[in-house]
Amino acid sequence: MDIYPPFGIHWVGPYEDISGISHINRNVAMAALKLGLRIRITSPFSPGSWSHLKSLLSLEKLELLRQAQNTGLQNGNFFAVHSYPPHYLHPSQIQQVAGQARVHIAYSLFETNKIPANWPASLNHQNIMEAWVPCKFKLESYKKGGVEPRKLKWVPHGVDLQEFTPDGPRLKLAESDVFTFLTIMDESPRKGPEILLKAYFEEFAQGENVL
């Protein structure tokens, strides 16, 4: 698929709360604006239906999001990227949120070696031209799950090197020389917290120099 300027972008997905998907969506929109791209961001979910936990953002970021919310796009002269779980993606949703797009793309991630059984039907729909995944590992799992290989594209996430940097203050988890393991996850089955804990307690005994 070849897309050339002056095409605009309609980035569709939640973007105001603390979830990982929202974090990705708003940062893509803000980075695109800084690059001078014409991008609009829209959430297909009513307030509070995705998450009621809003993210605390700086005034600069709030202003960038305001710009992205109000960006005008010419019908038929933009492509839409639907960045939310594909089981929400159906023809009525596409038409309601970004129906005048020249091209529709689905962008999603599921952090396991399989994908939900109902995702291929949405991703293989004729309205979806491409299915984007952020890592090469997902190309194979989506393909095995039944998504048409010709649609799959590897489009990795970017990194804001000003925000994610090894410089700055450190969080002291232990005031000692104890080797400390840290994991950040929610306690859902696909994250596998019980597997992580089982591995830790099988490897280390009480009294070993680990935390």
mmCIF file of C-alpha atoms in Angstrom:
data_model
loop_
_atom_site.group_PDB
_atom_site.id
_atom_site.type_symbol
_atom_site.label_atom_id
_atom_site.label_comp_id
_atom_site.label_asym_id
_atom_site.label_seq_id
_atom_site.Cartn_x
_atom_site.Cartn_y
_atom_site.Cartn_z
ATOM 1 C CA MET A 1 0.000 0.000 0.000
ATOM 2 C CA ASP A 2 1.409 3.395 -0.963
ATOM 3 C CA ILE A 3 0.204 6.515 0.853
ATOM 4 C CA TYR A 4 1.533 9.888 -0.214
ATOM 5 C CA PRO A 5 1.069 13.441 1.164
ATOM 6 C CA PRO A 6 -1.111 15.377 1.599
ATOM 7 C CA PHE A 7 -3.051 12.475 3.098
ATOM 8 C CA GLY A 8 -4.195 12.986 6.678
ATOM 9 C CA ILE A 9 -4.391 10.449 9.478
ATOM 10 C CA HIS A 10 -7.382 9.667 11.667
ATOM 11 C CA TRP A 11 -6.025 7.790 14.710
ATOM 12 C CA VAL A 12 -8.956 6.059 16.399
ATOM 13 C CA GLY A 13 -8.753 4.644 19.917
ATOM 14 C CA PRO A 14 -8.867 5.530 23.612
ATOM 15 C CA TYR A 15 -6.256 8.109 24.556
ATOM 16 C CA GLU A 16 -7.074 9.841 27.856
ATOM 17 C CA ASP A 17 -6.723 7.135 30.530
ATOM 18 C CA ILE A 18 -3.831 5.263 32.171
ATOM 19 C CA SER A 19 -4.078 2.100 30.047
ATOM 20 C CA GLY A 20 -1.216 1.018 27.802
ATOM 21 C CA ILE A 21 -3.333 1.373 24.671
ATOM 22 C CA SER A 22 -4.241 4.959 25.563
ATOM 23 C CA HIS A 23 -0.613 5.752 26.336
ATOM 24 C CA ILE A 24 0.408 4.537 22.874
ATOM 25 C CA ASN A 25 -2.404 6.342 21.082
ATOM 26 C CA ARG A 26 -1.903 9.772 22.615
ATOM 27 C CA ASN A 27 1.867 9.635 22.222
ATOM 28 C CA VAL A 28 1.551 8.673 18.555
ATOM 29 C CA ALA A 29 -0.789 11.633 18.014
ATOM 30 C CA MET A 30 1.472 14.081 19.844
ATOM 31 C CA ALA A 31 4.615 12.866 18.072
ATOM 32 C CA ALA A 32 2.894 13.101 14.680
ATOM 33 C CA LEU A 33 1.847 16.683 15.366
ATOM 34 C CA LYS A 34 5.421 17.592 16.317
ATOM 35 C CA LEU A 35 6.568 16.109 13.001
ATOM 36 C CA GLY A 36 4.137 18.343 11.158
ATOM 37 C CA LEU A 37 1.747 15.546 10.110
ATOM 38 C CA ARG A 38 -1.962 16.209 9.783
ATOM 39 C CA ILE A 39 -3.474 13.887 12.398
ATOM 40 C CA ARG A 40 -6.786 13.738 14.213
ATOM 41 C CA ILE A 41 -7.421 11.559 17.262
ATOM 42 C CA THR A 42 -10.850 10.229 18.208
ATOM 43 C CA SER A 43 -12.046 7.719 20.787
ATOM 44 C CA PRO A 44 -14.722 5.238 19.667
ATOM 45 C CA PHE A 45 -15.732 4.685 23.296
ATOM 46 C CA SER A 46 -18.096 6.806 25.362
ATOM 47 C CA PRO A 47 -16.581 8.540 28.430
ATOM 48 C CA GLY A 48 -15.919 6.039 31.202
ATOM 49 C CA SER A 49 -16.784 2.968 29.141
ATOM 50 C CA TRP A 50 -13.130 2.108 28.435
ATOM 51 C CA SER A 51 -11.596 3.338 31.688
ATOM 52 C CA HIS A 52 -12.514 5.989 34.239
ATOM 53 C CA LEU A 53 -8.889 6.402 35.416
ATOM 54 C CA LYS A 54 -7.626 9.429 33.515
ATOM 55 C CA SER A 55 -3.931 10.032 33.010
ATOM 56 C CA LEU A 56 -2.304 13.116 34.534
ATOM 57 C CA LEU A 57 -0.749 15.065 31.679
ATOM 58 C CA SER A 58 1.259 18.263 31.477
ATOM 59 C CA LEU A 59 -0.290 21.418 30.039
ATOM 60 C CA GLU A 60 1.906 21.014 26.957
ATOM 61 C CA LYS A 61 0.599 17.509 26.292
ATOM 62 C CA LEU A 62 -3.005 18.550 26.948
ATOM 63 C CA GLU A 63 -2.624 21.328 24.373
ATOM 64 C CA LEU A 64 -1.186 18.903 21.796
ATOM 65 C CA LEU A 65 -4.104 16.533 22.370
ATOM 66 C CA ARG A 66 -6.548 19.420 21.999
ATOM 67 C CA GLN A 67 -4.980 20.213 18.635
ATOM 68 C CA ALA A 68 -5.229 16.573 17.571
ATOM 69 C CA GLN A 69 -8.871 16.394 18.649
ATOM 70 C CA ASN A 70 -9.766 19.383 16.493
ATOM 71 C CA THR A 71 -7.730 18.631 13.363
ATOM 72 C CA GLY A 72 -9.899 18.812 10.263
ATOM 73 C CA LEU A 73 -9.657 16.095 7.615
ATOM 74 C CA GLN A 74 -10.980 16.099 4.061
ATOM 75 C CA ASN A 75 -13.367 13.236 3.322
ATOM 76 C CA GLY A 76 -11.708 10.535 1.260
ATOM 77 C CA ASN A 77 -8.300 12.149 1.668
ATOM 78 C CA PHE A 78 -7.107 10.452 4.853
ATOM 79 C CA PHE A 79 -6.482 6.975 6.192
ATOM 80 C CA ALA A 80 -7.783 5.684 9.521
ATOM 81 C CA VAL A 81 -5.809 3.607 12.017
ATOM 82 C CA HIS A 82 -8.031 1.752 14.485
ATOM 83 C CA SER A 83 -5.834 1.232 17.540
ATOM 84 C CA TYR A 84 -7.910 -0.818 19.990
ATOM 85 C CA PRO A 85 -8.783 -4.525 20.414
ATOM 86 C CA PRO A 86 -10.110 -5.869 17.088
ATOM 87 C CA HIS A 87 -13.223 -7.505 18.573
ATOM 88 C CA TYR A 88 -14.638 -3.971 18.832
ATOM 89 C CA LEU A 89 -13.973 -3.510 15.128
ATOM 90 C CA HIS A 90 -17.017 -4.097 12.953
ATOM 91 C CA PRO A 91 -18.486 -2.325 9.906
ATOM 92 C CA SER A 92 -20.841 -0.105 11.915
ATOM 93 C CA GLN A 93 -17.969 1.016 14.137
ATOM 94 C CA ILE A 94 -15.798 1.796 11.126
ATOM 95 C CA GLN A 95 -18.520 3.817 9.440
ATOM 96 C CA GLN A 96 -19.472 5.652 12.621
ATOM 97 C CA VAL A 97 -16.002 6.758 13.656
ATOM 98 C CA ALA A 98 -13.950 7.044 10.458
ATOM 99 C CA GLY A 99 -16.282 6.111 7.624
ATOM 100 C CA GLN A 100 -14.923 8.550 5.038
ATOM 101 C CA ALA A 101 -11.357 7.222 5.175
ATOM 102 C CA ARG A 102 -9.636 6.095 1.968
ATOM 103 C CA VAL A 103 -7.972 3.211 3.835
ATOM 104 C CA HIS A 104 -8.717 1.480 7.143
ATOM 105 C CA ILE A 105 -5.907 -0.118 9.174
ATOM 106 C CA ALA A 106 -6.158 -2.113 12.413
ATOM 107 C CA TYR A 107 -3.313 -1.766 14.912
ATOM 108 C CA SER A 108 -3.290 -4.159 17.861
ATOM 109 C CA LEU A 109 -1.237 -6.235 20.257
ATOM 110 C CA PHE A 110 -1.885 -9.357 22.332
ATOM 111 C CA GLU A 111 1.105 -10.329 24.460
ATOM 112 C CA THR A 112 0.902 -14.105 24.027
ATOM 113 C CA ASN A 113 1.711 -16.729 21.381
ATOM 114 C CA LYS A 114 -1.980 -16.875 20.406
ATOM 115 C CA ILE A 115 -4.689 -14.334 19.676
ATOM 116 C CA PRO A 116 -8.384 -14.397 20.666
ATOM 117 C CA ALA A 117 -10.484 -16.634 18.422
ATOM 118 C CA ASN A 118 -12.814 -13.804 17.392
ATOM 119 C CA TRP A 119 -10.080 -11.431 16.191
ATOM 120 C CA PRO A 120 -9.373 -12.877 12.702
ATOM 121 C CA ALA A 121 -12.942 -12.288 11.551
ATOM 122 C CA SER A 122 -12.546 -8.573 12.277
ATOM 123 C CA LEU A 123 -9.013 -8.231 10.933
ATOM 124 C CA ASN A 124 -9.822 -10.156 7.745
ATOM 125 C CA HIS A 125 -12.867 -8.004 6.998
ATOM 126 C CA GLN A 126 -12.788 -6.474 3.536
ATOM 127 C CA ASN A 127 -12.840 -2.951 5.001
ATOM 128 C CA ILE A 128 -9.487 -3.536 6.722
ATOM 129 C CA MET A 129 -6.622 -3.242 4.237
ATOM 130 C CA GLU A 130 -3.761 -3.883 6.671
ATOM 131 C CA ALA A 131 -3.278 -5.269 10.166
ATOM 132 C CA TRP A 132 -0.346 -3.667 12.008
ATOM 133 C CA VAL A 133 1.502 -5.284 14.900
ATOM 134 C CA PRO A 134 4.331 -3.661 16.928
ATOM 135 C CA CYS A 135 6.801 -6.583 17.027
ATOM 136 C CA LYS A 136 7.953 -9.370 14.713
ATOM 137 C CA PHE A 137 6.916 -12.027 17.247
ATOM 138 C CA LYS A 138 3.274 -11.045 16.677
ATOM 139 C CA LEU A 139 3.495 -11.521 12.920
ATOM 140 C CA GLU A 140 3.707 -15.261 13.490
ATOM 141 C CA SER A 141 1.062 -15.508 16.216
ATOM 142 C CA TYR A 142 -1.440 -13.448 14.214
ATOM 143 C CA LYS A 143 -0.732 -15.569 11.143
ATOM 144 C CA LYS A 144 -1.207 -18.802 13.113
ATOM 145 C CA GLY A 145 -4.400 -17.342 14.564
ATOM 146 C CA GLY A 146 -5.935 -17.018 11.109
ATOM 147 C CA VAL A 147 -5.193 -13.448 10.018
ATOM 148 C CA GLU A 148 -4.458 -13.192 6.300
ATOM 149 C CA PRO A 149 -0.636 -12.985 5.940
ATOM 150 C CA ARG A 150 -0.837 -10.409 3.143
ATOM 151 C CA LYS A 151 -2.432 -7.936 5.575
ATOM 152 C CA LEU A 152 0.132 -8.228 8.340
ATOM 153 C CA LYS A 153 2.707 -5.456 8.702
ATOM 154 C CA TRP A 154 5.352 -4.905 11.357
ATOM 155 C CA VAL A 155 5.127 -1.286 12.581
ATOM 156 C CA PRO A 156 7.121 -0.909 15.835
ATOM 157 C CA HIS A 157 6.362 1.639 18.517
ATOM 158 C CA GLY A 158 8.620 4.626 18.870
ATOM 159 C CA VAL A 159 10.356 5.739 22.067
ATOM 160 C CA ASP A 160 10.457 9.263 23.482
ATOM 161 C CA LEU A 161 14.126 9.488 24.497
ATOM 162 C CA GLN A 162 13.490 12.643 26.504
ATOM 163 C CA GLU A 163 10.981 10.858 28.736
ATOM 164 C CA PHE A 164 12.552 7.370 28.812
ATOM 165 C CA THR A 165 16.164 7.981 29.732
ATOM 166 C CA PRO A 166 18.643 6.335 32.118
ATOM 167 C CA ASP A 167 19.459 9.777 33.517
ATOM 168 C CA GLY A 168 17.679 11.204 36.539
ATOM 169 C CA PRO A 169 16.782 10.138 40.082
ATOM 170 C CA ARG A 170 16.651 6.466 41.030
ATOM 171 C CA LEU A 171 13.907 4.738 42.981
ATOM 172 C CA LYS A 172 15.541 2.947 45.899
ATOM 173 C CA LEU A 173 13.695 -0.326 46.332
ATOM 174 C CA ALA A 174 16.066 -1.647 48.982
ATOM 175 C CA GLU A 175 18.719 0.084 51.058
ATOM 176 C CA SER A 176 21.110 -2.852 50.775
ATOM 177 C CA ASP A 177 23.066 -4.971 48.314
ATOM 178 C CA VAL A 178 20.098 -7.322 47.796
ATOM 179 C CA PHE A 179 19.586 -8.177 44.115
ATOM 180 C CA THR A 180 16.059 -6.928 43.408
ATOM 181 C CA PHE A 181 13.658 -8.203 40.733
ATOM 182 C CA LEU A 182 10.888 -5.840 39.630
ATOM 183 C CA THR A 183 7.892 -6.608 37.438
ATOM 184 C CA ILE A 184 5.090 -4.261 36.424
ATOM 185 C CA MET A 185 1.874 -5.951 35.294
ATOM 186 C CA ASP A 186 -1.782 -6.289 36.084
ATOM 187 C CA GLU A 187 -3.058 -9.551 37.525
ATOM 188 C CA SER A 188 -4.823 -10.877 34.444
ATOM 189 C CA PRO A 189 -4.425 -14.397 32.974
ATOM 190 C CA ARG A 190 -2.621 -13.250 29.821
ATOM 191 C CA LYS A 191 0.092 -11.564 31.915
ATOM 192 C CA GLY A 192 0.866 -14.847 33.700
ATOM 193 C CA PRO A 193 1.699 -13.550 37.215
ATOM 194 C CA GLU A 194 1.370 -17.039 38.722
ATOM 195 C CA ILE A 195 3.994 -18.383 36.287
ATOM 196 C CA LEU A 196 6.407 -15.620 37.263
ATOM 197 C CA LEU A 197 5.901 -16.189 41.005
ATOM 198 C CA LYS A 198 6.206 -19.964 40.630
ATOM 199 C CA ALA A 199 9.507 -19.588 38.763
ATOM 200 C CA TYR A 200 10.849 -17.178 41.392
ATOM 201 C CA PHE A 201 10.029 -19.419 44.364
ATOM 202 C CA GLU A 202 11.346 -22.515 42.593
ATOM 203 C CA GLU A 203 14.672 -20.820 41.873
ATOM 204 C CA PHE A 204 15.323 -18.977 45.147
ATOM 205 C CA ALA A 205 15.109 -20.178 48.729
ATOM 206 C CA GLN A 206 14.322 -18.108 51.783
ATOM 207 C CA GLY A 207 17.480 -16.384 53.010
ATOM 208 C CA GLU A 208 19.072 -15.955 49.573
ATOM 209 C CA ASN A 209 20.303 -12.487 48.700
ATOM 210 C CA VAL A 210 17.369 -11.642 46.415
ATOM 211 C CA LEU A 211 14.120 -9.725 46.707
#
